[in-house]
Structure formats: structure tokens, C-alpha cells
Amino acid sequence: MGICPVCNGFQQIKEYCPACGSILEDSGRIMDFYDDYSPYMPIDQLKLEDGYPRDYVQKECPHSLTCPSCEYNRVIFIKE
């Protein structure tokens, strides 16, 4: 299992909203939003079920970014 530098506080994401220019906020790993128990399940198991085949193979952590101004949302992949 790899270590995500964003999840572990080693790095911060600084991306700008393409719609309005505000700084996007990291909403966390997308797998944590699937159901009530997903934050407590093994990360590699969730990566097999999240619909993003590249995250498990390329050892990347998918994060959801949201704009606080216009609610634009996108997923980015952080190299573990």
C-alpha cells in the first residue's frame, strides 16, 4: 500500500477553479463518500471498486476538489 502525501498532511493541493478562479478545496478521498463504512475499509480494496482503474494500478489517490464559490467539482489523482 502506498502513502498519499495529501491524506497524510505532507503536501497540500493548490488548484484553481476554471469557472470562477477561486481556490478549490480538497474534499478528501472520493472513496470516503460511498457509504457510511467506506472510510474504515482497506484503501486498496476500495480502489478496486471505485470505478477508476488507474488509481490501483498506478498507485494514485483520487481526491475530490470542490469550489466554495460556484460548486464546481472535479477529481484529481495524487501520486502515492
Tab-separated table of C-alpha atoms in Angstrom:
chain	number	residue	atom	x	y	z
A	1	MET	CA	0.000	0.000	0.000
A	2	GLY	CA	1.288	3.463	-0.935
A	3	ILE	CA	1.055	6.596	1.162
A	4	CYS	CA	-0.834	9.601	-0.154
A	5	PRO	CA	1.086	12.797	0.704
A	6	VAL	CA	-2.149	14.837	0.797
A	7	CYS	CA	-4.081	12.424	3.049
A	8	ASN	CA	-1.109	12.314	5.425
A	9	GLY	CA	-0.536	16.082	5.529
A	10	PHE	CA	2.845	16.123	3.756
A	11	GLN	CA	1.515	18.128	0.820
A	12	GLN	CA	-1.363	20.493	0.042
A	13	ILE	CA	-3.359	20.827	-3.155
A	14	LYS	CA	-3.497	24.282	-4.711
A	15	GLU	CA	-5.743	24.188	-7.767
A	16	TYR	CA	-7.879	26.991	-9.131
A	17	CYS	CA	-11.457	26.738	-10.340
A	18	PRO	CA	-11.610	27.025	-14.140
A	19	ALA	CA	-15.099	28.556	-13.888
A	20	CYS	CA	-14.567	31.401	-11.393
A	21	GLY	CA	-10.870	31.390	-10.386
A	22	SER	CA	-11.362	30.607	-6.667
A	23	ILE	CA	-9.052	28.145	-4.936
A	24	LEU	CA	-10.584	24.659	-4.920
A	25	GLU	CA	-10.989	22.942	-1.549
A	26	ASP	CA	-9.902	19.345	-1.049
A	27	SER	CA	-12.995	17.402	-0.006
A	28	GLY	CA	-10.951	14.252	0.620
A	29	ARG	CA	-10.719	10.829	-0.976
A	30	ILE	CA	-13.681	10.077	-3.191
A	31	MET	CA	-13.958	6.599	-1.697
A	32	ASP	CA	-14.913	8.108	1.665
A	33	PHE	CA	-18.208	9.333	0.209
A	34	TYR	CA	-19.527	5.949	-0.989
A	35	ASP	CA	-21.252	4.855	2.209
A	36	ASP	CA	-21.037	5.140	5.995
A	37	TYR	CA	-18.364	2.446	6.361
A	38	SER	CA	-16.087	3.223	3.409
A	39	PRO	CA	-13.693	5.460	5.435
A	40	TYR	CA	-12.981	2.405	7.605
A	41	MET	CA	-12.400	-0.130	4.798
A	42	PRO	CA	-8.959	-1.034	3.391
A	43	ILE	CA	-7.904	1.572	0.828
A	44	ASP	CA	-6.651	-0.925	-1.760
A	45	GLN	CA	-9.950	-2.821	-1.598
A	46	LEU	CA	-11.901	0.378	-2.247
A	47	LYS	CA	-9.626	1.247	-5.160
A	48	LEU	CA	-10.709	-1.962	-6.874
A	49	GLU	CA	-14.354	-0.886	-6.629
A	50	ASP	CA	-14.290	2.898	-7.171
A	51	GLY	CA	-14.606	2.957	-10.963
A	52	TYR	CA	-11.139	4.423	-11.569
A	53	PRO	CA	-8.930	1.533	-12.773
A	54	ARG	CA	-5.794	3.665	-12.917
A	55	ASP	CA	-5.704	4.501	-9.185
A	56	TYR	CA	-4.905	0.928	-8.117
A	57	VAL	CA	-2.522	0.119	-10.974
A	58	GLN	CA	-0.624	3.426	-10.963
A	59	LYS	CA	-0.780	3.835	-7.164
A	60	GLU	CA	-2.690	7.113	-7.125
A	61	CYS	CA	-5.146	8.511	-4.591
A	62	PRO	CA	-8.282	10.117	-6.102
A	63	HIS	CA	-9.328	13.317	-4.333
A	64	SER	CA	-12.482	15.336	-4.853
A	65	LEU	CA	-11.940	19.092	-5.229
A	66	THR	CA	-14.855	21.496	-4.818
A	67	CYS	CA	-15.141	25.218	-5.433
A	68	PRO	CA	-16.651	27.039	-2.433
A	69	SER	CA	-17.942	29.841	-4.681
A	70	CYS	CA	-19.603	28.149	-7.652
A	71	GLU	CA	-19.679	24.462	-6.505
A	72	TYR	CA	-17.561	23.269	-9.466
A	73	ASN	CA	-16.302	19.752	-8.708
A	74	ARG	CA	-13.517	17.616	-10.153
A	75	VAL	CA	-11.438	14.581	-9.263
A	76	ILE	CA	-7.649	14.697	-9.317
A	77	PHE	CA	-5.193	11.860	-8.776
A	78	ILE	CA	-2.322	12.265	-6.314
A	79	LYS	CA	0.740	10.046	-6.811
A	80	GLU	CA	1.364	7.883	-3.752
